[in-house]
Tab-separated table of C-alpha atoms and ligand atoms in Angstrom:
chain	number	residue	atom	x	y	z
A	1	MET	CA	-31.975	-33.897	22.449
A	2	LEU	CA	-34.183	-30.879	22.206
A	3	ILE	CA	-31.606	-28.718	23.938
A	4	HIS	CA	-29.000	-29.913	21.480
A	5	ARG	CA	-31.188	-28.967	18.555
A	6	GLU	CA	-31.834	-25.552	20.012
A	7	LEU	CA	-28.122	-24.973	20.420
A	8	ASP	CA	-27.590	-25.964	16.809
A	9	GLY	CA	-30.137	-23.398	15.805
A	10	ASP	CA	-28.195	-20.714	17.646
A	11	LEU	CA	-25.079	-21.007	15.489
A	12	MET	CA	-24.440	-18.126	13.180
A	13	GLU	CA	-23.645	-19.011	9.599
A	14	LEU	CA	-22.015	-16.877	6.938
A	15	ARG	CA	-22.907	-17.948	3.430
A	16	ILE	CA	-20.791	-16.519	0.643
A	17	LEU	CA	-23.104	-15.751	-2.286
A	18	GLY	CA	-20.518	-13.737	-4.208
A	19	GLY	CA	-17.106	-12.120	-3.771
A	20	GLY	CA	-15.421	-15.417	-2.801
A	21	ARG	CA	-11.921	-15.424	-4.324
A	22	GLU	CA	-12.880	-12.681	-6.793
A	23	VAL	CA	-12.769	-8.891	-6.844
A	24	GLY	CA	-16.386	-7.824	-6.955
A	25	ARG	CA	-19.878	-9.384	-6.761
A	26	SER	CA	-19.835	-8.973	-2.972
A	27	ALA	CA	-22.730	-10.779	-1.299
A	28	VAL	CA	-22.594	-12.342	2.176
A	29	LEU	CA	-25.620	-13.801	3.929
A	30	LEU	CA	-25.411	-13.647	7.710
A	31	LYS	CA	-27.860	-16.185	9.085
A	32	GLU	CA	-28.922	-17.052	12.596
A	33	SER	CA	-31.969	-19.056	13.713
A	34	ASN	CA	-33.689	-18.709	10.339
A	35	ARG	CA	-33.273	-14.977	10.300
A	36	SER	CA	-30.808	-13.339	7.917
A	37	VAL	CA	-29.135	-10.112	7.013
A	38	LEU	CA	-27.659	-9.771	3.531
A	39	LEU	CA	-24.476	-7.717	3.297
A	40	ASP	CA	-24.260	-6.298	-0.262
A	41	TYR	CA	-25.579	-7.948	-3.418
A	42	GLY	CA	-23.316	-6.937	-6.279
A	43	VAL	CA	-22.373	-8.025	-9.770
A	44	ASN	CA	-19.119	-8.884	-11.489
A	45	PHE	CA	-18.239	-8.875	-15.188
A	46	ASP	CA	-16.623	-11.719	-17.117
A	47	GLU	CA	-13.879	-11.246	-19.724
A	48	LYS	CA	-16.521	-10.446	-22.354
A	49	ASP	CA	-17.957	-7.812	-20.039
A	50	ILE	CA	-21.156	-9.779	-19.413
A	51	PRO	CA	-22.620	-9.247	-15.918
A	52	GLN	CA	-22.258	-12.163	-13.483
A	53	LEU	CA	-24.810	-12.428	-10.678
A	54	PRO	CA	-24.356	-13.678	-7.126
A	55	ILE	CA	-26.029	-16.889	-5.896
A	56	HIS	CA	-29.780	-16.602	-5.543
A	57	VAL	CA	-31.410	-15.848	-2.203
A	58	ARG	CA	-35.143	-15.667	-1.531
A	59	PRO	CA	-36.125	-12.116	-0.598
A	60	ILE	CA	-38.630	-13.490	1.907
A	61	ASP	CA	-35.738	-15.035	3.883
A	62	ILE	CA	-34.010	-11.700	4.418
A	63	SER	CA	-34.779	-9.408	7.330
A	64	ALA	CA	-32.591	-6.644	5.934
A	65	LEU	CA	-30.232	-5.853	3.081
A	66	VAL	CA	-27.283	-3.598	3.920
A	67	ILE	CA	-25.527	-1.799	1.039
A	68	SER	CA	-21.964	-0.800	1.938
A	69	HIS	CA	-21.442	1.591	-1.001
A	70	ALA	CA	-22.620	2.599	-4.457
A	71	HIS	CA	-20.266	0.595	-6.681
A	72	LEU	CA	-22.085	-1.935	-8.856
A	73	ASP	CA	-19.993	-4.793	-7.533
A	74	HIS	CA	-21.821	-4.194	-4.217
A	75	VAL	CA	-25.294	-3.080	-5.283
A	76	GLY	CA	-25.761	-4.113	-8.929
A	77	ALA	CA	-27.862	-7.223	-8.193
A	78	ALA	CA	-29.781	-5.821	-5.211
A	79	PRO	CA	-32.848	-4.665	-7.193
A	80	TYR	CA	-33.473	-8.343	-8.118
A	81	LEU	CA	-34.690	-8.832	-4.550
A	82	TYR	CA	-37.452	-6.292	-5.137
A	83	ILE	CA	-39.068	-7.990	-8.139
A	84	THR	CA	-40.986	-10.272	-5.797
A	85	GLY	CA	-39.977	-9.029	-2.350
A	86	SER	CA	-39.561	-5.927	-0.273
A	87	PRO	CA	-36.854	-6.393	2.373
A	88	LYS	CA	-35.767	-3.315	4.308
A	89	SER	CA	-32.560	-1.886	2.887
A	90	ILE	CA	-30.018	0.049	4.897
A	91	ALA	CA	-27.408	2.461	3.528
A	92	THR	CA	-26.251	6.040	3.702
A	93	ARG	CA	-28.263	8.355	1.474
A	94	PRO	CA	-25.368	9.233	-0.892
A	95	THR	CA	-24.811	5.502	-1.419
A	96	LEU	CA	-28.246	4.978	-2.937
A	97	ASP	CA	-28.313	8.352	-4.732
A	98	VAL	CA	-25.017	7.589	-6.492
A	99	ALA	CA	-26.068	3.952	-7.012
A	100	LYS	CA	-29.157	5.111	-8.872
A	101	LEU	CA	-27.091	6.997	-11.466
A	102	LEU	CA	-24.771	4.026	-11.883
A	103	THR	CA	-27.755	1.664	-12.176
A	104	VAL	CA	-29.347	3.749	-14.938
A	105	ASP	CA	-26.080	3.501	-16.868
A	106	PHE	CA	-25.721	-0.222	-16.071
A	107	LEU	CA	-29.231	-0.990	-17.348
A	108	ARG	CA	-28.678	1.071	-20.494
A	109	LEU	CA	-25.639	-1.066	-21.369
A	110	ASN	CA	-26.853	-4.456	-20.075
A	111	SER	CA	-30.629	-4.593	-20.405
A	112	TYR	CA	-30.274	-7.784	-22.444
A	113	TYR	CA	-28.770	-9.635	-19.467
A	114	ILE	CA	-30.551	-8.019	-16.546
A	115	ASP	CA	-34.141	-8.830	-15.617
A	116	TYR	CA	-34.938	-5.966	-13.280
A	117	GLU	CA	-35.819	-2.423	-14.204
A	118	LEU	CA	-35.350	0.948	-12.628
A	119	ARG	CA	-38.673	0.625	-10.813
A	120	GLU	CA	-37.188	-2.208	-8.721
A	121	PHE	CA	-34.320	0.080	-7.786
A	122	ASP	CA	-36.856	2.739	-6.812
A	123	LYS	CA	-38.747	0.190	-4.732
A	124	MET	CA	-35.508	-0.584	-2.882
A	125	TYR	CA	-34.833	3.138	-2.407
A	126	ASN	CA	-38.322	3.697	-1.025
A	127	ASN	CA	-37.870	0.765	1.367
A	128	SER	CA	-34.656	2.173	2.805
A	129	VAL	CA	-33.618	3.225	6.247
A	130	PHE	CA	-30.950	5.881	5.644
A	131	LEU	CA	-28.257	6.086	8.302
A	132	ASN	CA	-25.450	8.536	8.925
A	133	TYR	CA	-22.107	7.303	10.208
A	134	GLY	CA	-22.351	6.227	13.833
A	135	GLU	CA	-26.104	5.681	13.659
A	136	SER	CA	-27.766	2.309	14.131
A	137	VAL	CA	-31.075	0.604	13.492
A	138	GLU	CA	-32.566	-2.595	14.872
A	139	ILE	CA	-34.387	-4.914	12.473
A	140	ASP	CA	-35.717	-8.322	13.494
A	141	GLY	CA	-33.318	-8.472	16.434
A	142	PHE	CA	-30.233	-7.527	14.378
A	143	ASN	CA	-28.594	-4.279	15.432
A	144	ILE	CA	-26.894	-2.656	12.436
A	145	LYS	CA	-24.553	0.309	12.603
A	146	LEU	CA	-22.570	2.103	9.864
A	147	PHE	CA	-19.089	3.671	10.033
A	148	ASN	CA	-17.072	5.672	7.498
A	149	ALA	CA	-15.066	3.408	5.162
A	150	GLY	CA	-13.180	6.220	3.331
A	151	HIS	CA	-13.568	4.485	-0.075
A	152	ILE	CA	-16.091	6.626	-2.016
A	153	ILE	CA	-18.720	9.112	-0.891
A	154	GLY	CA	-21.100	7.495	1.605
A	155	SER	CA	-19.110	4.248	1.766
A	156	SER	CA	-19.629	2.353	4.996
A	157	MET	CA	-18.313	-0.405	7.156
A	158	VAL	CA	-21.155	-2.398	8.650
A	159	TYR	CA	-21.279	-3.642	12.237
A	160	VAL	CA	-23.948	-6.205	13.071
A	161	GLU	CA	-24.920	-7.566	16.470
A	162	THR	CA	-27.082	-10.645	16.026
A	163	PRO	CA	-30.053	-11.599	18.207
A	164	GLN	CA	-27.813	-14.180	19.963
A	165	GLY	CA	-25.060	-11.645	20.571
A	166	GLU	CA	-22.564	-12.489	17.809
A	167	ARG	CA	-20.655	-9.414	16.681
A	168	VAL	CA	-19.604	-9.049	13.043
A	169	LEU	CA	-17.694	-6.233	11.352
A	170	TYR	CA	-17.881	-6.149	7.552
A	171	THR	CA	-15.408	-3.674	6.058
A	172	GLY	CA	-16.849	-3.477	2.538
A	173	ASP	CA	-14.240	-1.708	0.385
A	174	PHE	CA	-12.219	0.598	2.587
A	175	ASN	CA	-9.356	3.068	2.456
A	176	THR	CA	-7.291	3.943	5.502
A	177	ILE	CA	-5.601	7.028	4.080
A	178	GLN	CA	-7.112	10.480	4.023
A	179	THR	CA	-7.644	11.799	0.514
A	180	TRP	CA	-8.450	15.258	-0.885
A	181	THR	CA	-12.172	14.541	-0.851
A	182	LEU	CA	-12.749	11.996	1.922
A	183	SER	CA	-11.662	11.311	5.469
A	184	SER	CA	-9.851	8.042	6.063
A	185	ALA	CA	-11.761	4.977	7.232
A	186	GLU	CA	-12.669	4.975	10.894
A	187	THR	CA	-11.580	2.310	13.333
A	188	PRO	CA	-15.062	1.507	14.641
A	189	PRO	CA	-15.058	1.429	18.474
A	190	VAL	CA	-16.546	-2.072	18.632
A	191	GLU	CA	-15.462	-5.558	19.702
A	192	PRO	CA	-16.131	-7.885	16.795
A	193	SER	CA	-15.698	-11.638	17.132
A	194	THR	CA	-15.768	-11.943	13.324
A	195	ILE	CA	-14.358	-9.626	10.661
A	196	ILE	CA	-15.288	-9.962	6.993
A	197	ILE	CA	-12.604	-8.106	5.113
A	198	GLU	CA	-11.825	-7.109	1.529
A	199	SER	CA	-8.496	-8.161	0.011
A	200	THR	CA	-8.322	-6.355	-3.344
A	201	TYR	CA	-4.722	-5.393	-2.471
A	202	GLY	CA	-4.202	-8.049	0.213
A	203	GLY	CA	-0.791	-8.972	-1.172
A	204	ARG	CA	0.594	-5.546	-2.033
A	205	ASN	CA	1.326	-2.153	-0.601
A	206	HIS	CA	0.660	1.104	-2.404
A	207	PRO	CA	3.488	3.608	-2.887
A	208	PRO	CA	3.231	6.598	-0.511
A	209	ARG	CA	0.361	8.783	-1.772
A	210	HIS	CA	2.279	12.069	-1.581
A	211	LEU	CA	4.927	10.715	-3.974
A	212	VAL	CA	2.278	9.581	-6.468
A	213	GLU	CA	0.620	12.995	-6.311
A	214	LYS	CA	3.971	14.722	-6.811
A	215	LYS	CA	4.593	12.599	-9.897
A	216	LEU	CA	1.150	13.442	-11.283
A	217	LEU	CA	1.754	17.158	-10.873
A	218	GLU	CA	5.195	16.913	-12.507
A	219	VAL	CA	3.822	15.052	-15.511
A	220	VAL	CA	0.935	17.497	-15.907
A	221	GLU	CA	3.134	20.594	-15.717
A	222	ASP	CA	5.751	19.113	-18.011
A	223	THR	CA	3.101	18.297	-20.639
A	224	ILE	CA	1.482	21.736	-20.461
A	225	ASP	CA	4.932	23.389	-20.735
A	226	ARG	CA	5.540	21.441	-23.937
A	227	GLY	CA	2.233	22.707	-25.336
A	228	GLY	CA	0.498	19.340	-24.895
A	229	ILE	CA	-2.797	18.064	-23.575
A	230	VAL	CA	-3.122	15.800	-20.545
A	231	LEU	CA	-5.913	13.224	-20.740
A	232	ILE	CA	-6.804	11.581	-17.430
A	233	PRO	CA	-9.333	8.768	-17.934
A	234	ALA	CA	-11.044	8.365	-14.561
A	235	PHE	CA	-14.058	6.668	-13.007
A	236	SER	CA	-16.923	9.129	-12.730
A	237	VAL	CA	-17.459	8.310	-9.053
A	238	GLY	CA	-14.650	9.225	-6.701
A	239	ARG	CA	-11.521	9.290	-8.822
A	240	THR	CA	-12.662	12.225	-10.992
A	241	GLN	CA	-13.576	14.351	-7.959
A	242	GLU	CA	-10.360	13.357	-6.198
A	243	VAL	CA	-8.073	14.179	-9.139
A	244	MET	CA	-9.761	17.495	-9.926
A	245	THR	CA	-9.512	18.567	-6.270
A	246	MET	CA	-5.888	17.486	-6.053
A	247	LEU	CA	-4.877	19.306	-9.245
A	248	TYR	CA	-6.854	22.485	-8.721
A	249	THR	CA	-5.666	22.894	-5.127
A	250	GLN	CA	-2.012	22.479	-6.021
A	251	ALA	CA	-2.012	24.184	-9.424
A	252	PRO	CA	-4.985	26.577	-9.672
A	253	TYR	CA	-3.546	28.127	-12.840
A	254	LEU	CA	-4.272	24.969	-14.871
A	255	ASP	CA	-7.207	24.786	-17.285
A	256	ILE	CA	-9.081	21.723	-16.043
A	257	TYR	CA	-12.039	20.249	-17.948
A	258	ILE	CA	-14.349	17.488	-16.752
A	259	ASP	CA	-16.331	15.337	-19.168
A	260	GLY	CA	-18.758	12.413	-18.780
A	261	MET	CA	-21.231	11.285	-16.157
A	262	SER	CA	-19.022	12.794	-13.456
A	263	ARG	CA	-20.954	16.053	-13.727
A	264	ASP	CA	-24.102	14.465	-12.261
A	265	ILE	CA	-22.042	12.601	-9.686
A	266	THR	CA	-20.300	15.843	-8.709
A	267	ASP	CA	-23.735	17.415	-8.173
A	268	LEU	CA	-24.491	14.586	-5.736
A	269	TYR	CA	-21.206	15.257	-3.938
A	270	LEU	CA	-22.368	18.847	-3.461
A	271	ARG	CA	-25.780	17.692	-2.255
A	272	HIS	CA	-24.193	15.436	0.397
A	273	LYS	CA	-21.518	17.814	1.638
A	274	LYS	CA	-21.410	16.448	5.157
A	275	PHE	CA	-19.957	13.214	3.790
A	276	LEU	CA	-16.952	15.133	2.371
A	277	ARG	CA	-13.732	15.851	4.229
A	278	ASP	CA	-13.690	19.554	3.336
A	279	SER	CA	-16.904	20.680	1.655
A	280	ASP	CA	-15.797	24.336	1.320
A	281	LEU	CA	-12.711	23.265	-0.578
A	282	PHE	CA	-14.758	20.978	-2.795
A	283	SER	CA	-17.303	23.707	-3.609
A	284	LYS	CA	-14.464	26.029	-4.564
A	285	VAL	CA	-12.953	23.412	-6.860
A	286	VAL	CA	-16.304	22.825	-8.601
A	287	GLU	CA	-16.657	26.561	-9.222
A	288	ASN	CA	-13.217	26.722	-10.808
A	289	VAL	CA	-13.098	23.729	-13.116
A	290	ASP	CA	-15.076	23.587	-16.362
A	291	PHE	CA	-17.595	20.923	-17.256
A	292	VAL	CA	-17.778	20.020	-20.930
A	293	LYS	CA	-21.340	20.655	-22.072
A	294	ASP	CA	-21.499	19.504	-25.674
A	295	VAL	CA	-19.620	18.247	-28.706
A	296	SER	CA	-18.573	21.685	-29.927
A	297	MET	CA	-16.992	22.411	-26.554
A	298	ARG	CA	-15.188	19.057	-26.785
A	299	LYS	CA	-13.588	20.122	-30.039
A	300	LYS	CA	-12.785	23.609	-28.798
A	301	ILE	CA	-10.871	22.593	-25.677
A	302	LEU	CA	-8.499	20.449	-27.743
A	303	LYS	CA	-7.090	23.557	-29.416
A	304	LYS	CA	-4.843	24.573	-26.509
A	305	PRO	CA	-2.889	22.939	-23.663
A	306	CYS	CA	-5.160	21.777	-20.847
A	307	VAL	CA	-6.054	18.910	-18.525
A	308	ILE	CA	-9.083	16.768	-19.403
A	309	ILE	CA	-10.493	14.382	-16.807
A	310	ALA	CA	-12.996	12.099	-18.532
A	311	SER	CA	-14.832	8.813	-17.977
A	312	ALA	CA	-14.558	5.887	-18.600
A	313	GLY	CA	-11.582	5.141	-16.364
A	314	MET	CA	-10.399	2.111	-18.351
A	315	LEU	CA	-11.087	3.769	-21.747
A	316	LYS	CA	-13.924	1.293	-22.252
A	317	GLY	CA	-15.928	3.966	-24.045
A	318	GLY	CA	-17.369	7.389	-23.313
A	319	PRO	CA	-15.556	10.691	-23.740
A	320	SER	CA	-12.151	9.388	-22.576
A	321	LEU	CA	-11.978	7.111	-25.632
A	322	TYR	CA	-13.065	10.001	-27.875
A	323	TYR	CA	-10.262	12.204	-26.529
A	324	LEU	CA	-7.702	9.407	-26.821
A	325	LYS	CA	-8.482	9.156	-30.535
A	326	GLN	CA	-7.921	12.905	-30.908
A	327	ILE	CA	-4.640	13.182	-29.024
A	328	TYR	CA	-2.733	9.885	-29.301
A	329	SER	CA	-0.596	10.766	-32.322
A	330	ASP	CA	1.046	13.886	-30.862
A	331	PRO	CA	4.138	13.180	-28.704
A	332	ARG	CA	3.594	16.392	-26.739
A	333	ASN	CA	0.447	14.896	-25.179
A	334	THR	CA	0.174	12.581	-22.172
A	335	VAL	CA	-2.391	9.998	-21.081
A	336	VAL	CA	-2.340	9.442	-17.323
A	337	LEU	CA	-4.234	6.331	-16.202
A	338	VAL	CA	-5.184	6.714	-12.543
A	339	SER	CA	-7.605	3.839	-12.069
A	340	TYR	CA	-7.378	0.086	-11.798
A	341	GLN	CA	-6.961	-1.316	-15.344
A	342	ALA	CA	-8.547	-4.756	-15.718
A	343	VAL	CA	-6.796	-7.254	-17.972
A	344	ASN	CA	-8.307	-6.971	-21.472
A	345	SER	CA	-9.445	-3.388	-20.839
A	346	ASN	CA	-8.434	-0.756	-23.388
A	347	GLY	CA	-6.383	1.002	-20.710
A	348	HIS	CA	-4.442	-2.185	-20.016
A	349	LYS	CA	-3.850	-2.729	-23.730
A	350	ILE	CA	-2.434	0.720	-24.427
A	351	LEU	CA	-0.115	0.363	-21.429
A	352	GLU	CA	1.118	-3.062	-22.541
A	353	GLN	CA	1.121	-2.668	-26.310
A	354	GLY	CA	1.213	1.071	-27.037
A	355	LYS	CA	-1.669	0.634	-29.463
A	356	LEU	CA	-5.360	-0.221	-29.618
A	357	GLU	CA	-6.047	-2.101	-32.818
A	358	GLU	CA	-9.845	-2.506	-32.331
A	359	GLN	CA	-10.133	1.270	-32.344
A	360	SER	CA	-7.759	1.688	-35.297
A	361	ILE	CA	-5.127	3.270	-33.083
A	362	ASP	CA	-1.975	1.590	-34.312
A	363	GLN	CA	0.888	3.618	-32.909
A	364	ILE	CA	0.480	5.825	-29.865
A	365	SER	CA	3.028	8.645	-29.833
A	366	ALA	CA	1.643	10.387	-26.744
A	367	ARG	CA	3.260	9.471	-23.451
A	368	ILE	CA	1.269	6.904	-21.427
A	369	ILE	CA	1.725	6.415	-17.703
A	370	TRP	CA	-0.159	4.679	-14.914
A	371	LEU	CA	-0.279	6.004	-11.363
A	372	ASP	CA	-1.508	4.143	-8.283
A	373	LEU	CA	-4.225	6.325	-6.740
A	374	SER	CA	-6.145	3.389	-5.327
A	375	SER	CA	-9.096	3.814	-2.984
A	376	HIS	CA	-8.521	0.418	-1.345
A	377	ALA	CA	-6.283	-0.246	1.655
A	378	GLY	CA	-2.991	-2.004	0.886
A	379	ARG	CA	-1.731	-5.120	2.697
A	380	ASP	CA	-0.002	-3.528	5.679
A	381	GLU	CA	-2.912	-1.158	6.224
A	382	ILE	CA	-5.392	-4.049	6.252
A	383	VAL	CA	-3.232	-6.019	8.713
A	384	LYS	CA	-2.896	-2.986	10.976
A	385	PHE	CA	-6.652	-2.413	10.873
A	386	VAL	CA	-7.509	-6.021	11.761
A	387	SER	CA	-4.831	-6.193	14.481
A	388	ARG	CA	-6.620	-3.512	16.470
A	389	TYR	CA	-9.364	-6.052	17.141
A	390	LYS	CA	-7.041	-8.813	18.288
A	391	GLY	CA	-8.560	-8.836	21.784
A	392	SER	CA	-12.061	-9.870	20.693
A	393	LEU	CA	-11.424	-11.486	17.311
A	394	ARG	CA	-11.989	-15.215	16.682
A	395	ASN	CA	-12.713	-15.389	12.937
A	396	ILE	CA	-11.478	-13.575	9.858
A	397	VAL	CA	-13.253	-14.098	6.552
A	398	ILE	CA	-11.313	-12.809	3.553
A	399	ILE	CA	-13.349	-11.912	0.461
A	400	HIS	CA	-13.276	-9.452	-2.483
A	401	GLY	CA	-9.829	-10.411	-3.747
A	402	ASN	CA	-8.369	-13.031	-6.049
A	403	LEU	CA	-6.970	-16.166	-4.418
A	404	GLU	CA	-3.368	-14.996	-4.589
A	405	GLU	CA	-4.038	-11.660	-2.878
A	406	ALA	CA	-6.329	-13.300	-0.306
A	407	SER	CA	-3.731	-15.987	0.496
A	408	ASP	CA	-0.958	-13.417	0.890
A	409	LEU	CA	-3.161	-11.451	3.238
A	410	SER	CA	-3.982	-14.595	5.189
A	411	SER	CA	-0.248	-15.324	5.709
A	412	SER	CA	0.413	-11.745	6.813
A	413	LEU	CA	-2.504	-11.854	9.251
A	414	ARG	CA	-1.373	-15.231	10.582
A	415	GLY	CA	2.129	-13.868	11.167
A	416	LYS	CA	0.788	-10.896	13.069
A	417	LEU	CA	-2.082	-12.475	15.006
A	418	GLY	CA	-0.841	-16.006	15.684
A	419	GLU	CA	-2.544	-19.385	15.397
A	420	ASP	CA	-5.565	-18.872	17.651
A	421	ILE	CA	-7.725	-17.099	15.112
A	422	ASN	CA	-9.641	-18.896	12.349
A	423	ILE	CA	-8.925	-17.452	8.917
A	424	HIS	CA	-11.189	-18.382	6.013
A	425	ILE	CA	-10.789	-17.717	2.291
A	426	PRO	CA	-14.181	-19.019	1.142
A	427	SER	CA	-15.336	-19.725	-2.397
A	428	ASN	CA	-18.768	-18.723	-3.619
A	429	GLY	CA	-21.364	-21.103	-2.209
A	430	ASP	CA	-19.353	-21.906	0.929
A	431	ALA	CA	-20.991	-21.660	4.333
A	432	ILE	CA	-18.937	-20.885	7.413
A	433	ASN	CA	-20.274	-21.859	10.811
A	434	ILE	CA	-19.292	-19.349	13.443
A	435	GLU	CA	-18.937	-20.949	16.864
B	501	LIG	ZN1	-15.829	-3.583	-4.548
B	502	LIG	ZN1	-15.901	-0.152	-4.287
C-alpha cells in the first residue's frame, strides 16, 4: 500500500493555469512530489481590452518561476507572486529588462484592474537567476536550462529535468527562421519525453519571408517615388527593430523615422548585443535612422516623403494613431501593417472597412496593406521541430493557440508521428498526468 502511494507521488503533473486553447496568458505548473516549477505567468486581454489573469497559484508552492520571454502574455501576471511570496525567478537578462519597460506601460494603462505595483516587479527582478543560452541552474532538484527561441530578444525555450528524471521541453513562443535581428530558434540537444508547444499558427504556414520582404520594399519605394509617406505601425519590441534593420540594410537612402517606446527598447537591444544575430549591423542601423524626439519633430517629418515606424502595432493608440490621422486622406500615402491584428483592433478595422469611425476617420484614401512578418513558427515548422524528438517523445501538450489552430496542429503531428504519442489540447484548469 505504502509503495503504491509513493509511486503515485512520483507522477509528474502539468496543470494548465492559462494559455489553454487561447493565444496568450501562458502559465503551466509542472508539479512533482509537492514541488513545482511555474513556466510563465502571463495575462490576456478580453474584447474590451481588460486584462485577464491566469488561475491562482500560491507562491509558497513554487520552487521556481521561469519566464520564457518579455511579452506580457508570458510575464504580465508574474509580479502577483511577489506580493506575498518570493520564489526564485529564472530568465535571460534582456527578458526582464524589456519586461520592465512593458510592465511600466501596462500598469499605466491598467492600474484599475491590476493589484501589483512596480515594486513587486522589482522584487521579482532582484530574486532572479539570469541565464545565458545553454546555461543551467538547479533549484529544489529541478534542473532548468534555457535555449534560444528566436522570437524576440532574450526569448528562451525552457528544458526542465525533474527530481524523478522526467524531461520536459517548453518552447514558449518560438521562430525557426533567421531574421535580420535574431538567430533562428535552436534545436536543443536534449531528449524530452514531454514537449509543451505553442500553436499560434498551428494550422497555417507563413509565406516565404524573402517574398514578404521584397513586397515591403516595393511598396515603400513606390510610395516614396509618388511623393508619399509610408506609415508602418509596429510593436515597439522586436518588430520595430526588425523592420528598421531590414529597410535600412536594403535601402540605406531612405529617410527612416522611429517613434514611440521603441527608442527605449532599442537602447536595451544595444545593451544586450550578444543576444543579437549581428550586433555590428544593428549598431550601424541605429546610428542611421532618426528617432522622433518631440511633437515639433513629428510635424516636421510629415512635410516630405519618408518612412515612419511607430507604435502601437495595431493602431490602438500612441504615435501610430496620430500619424494615421495626419496621412489617411492622401492617396499617395501607404499604411503597411506588419503585426498581428486582433479582431476589433483599429488595424483590423481599417483593413476590413477602410475607415475608423471612432476616430472620425470616415474614408481612408491612403493605400492599406498587411504583410505577414510573424515571429512565430508556422505549422510545418512546428511539426518539423517536434519530429526531431520522435525518439524520446511520449507526450505533446499544445497550448498558446485557439482551438482550431491547436486541433489542426494536432492532426498534422499525428500524421507525422503516428499513434504512439499522447497529444493533449488542454483547457485552462486541466491537469495532465505524465506517466
Ligand atoms: Zn505569447
Ligand atoms: Zn511572444
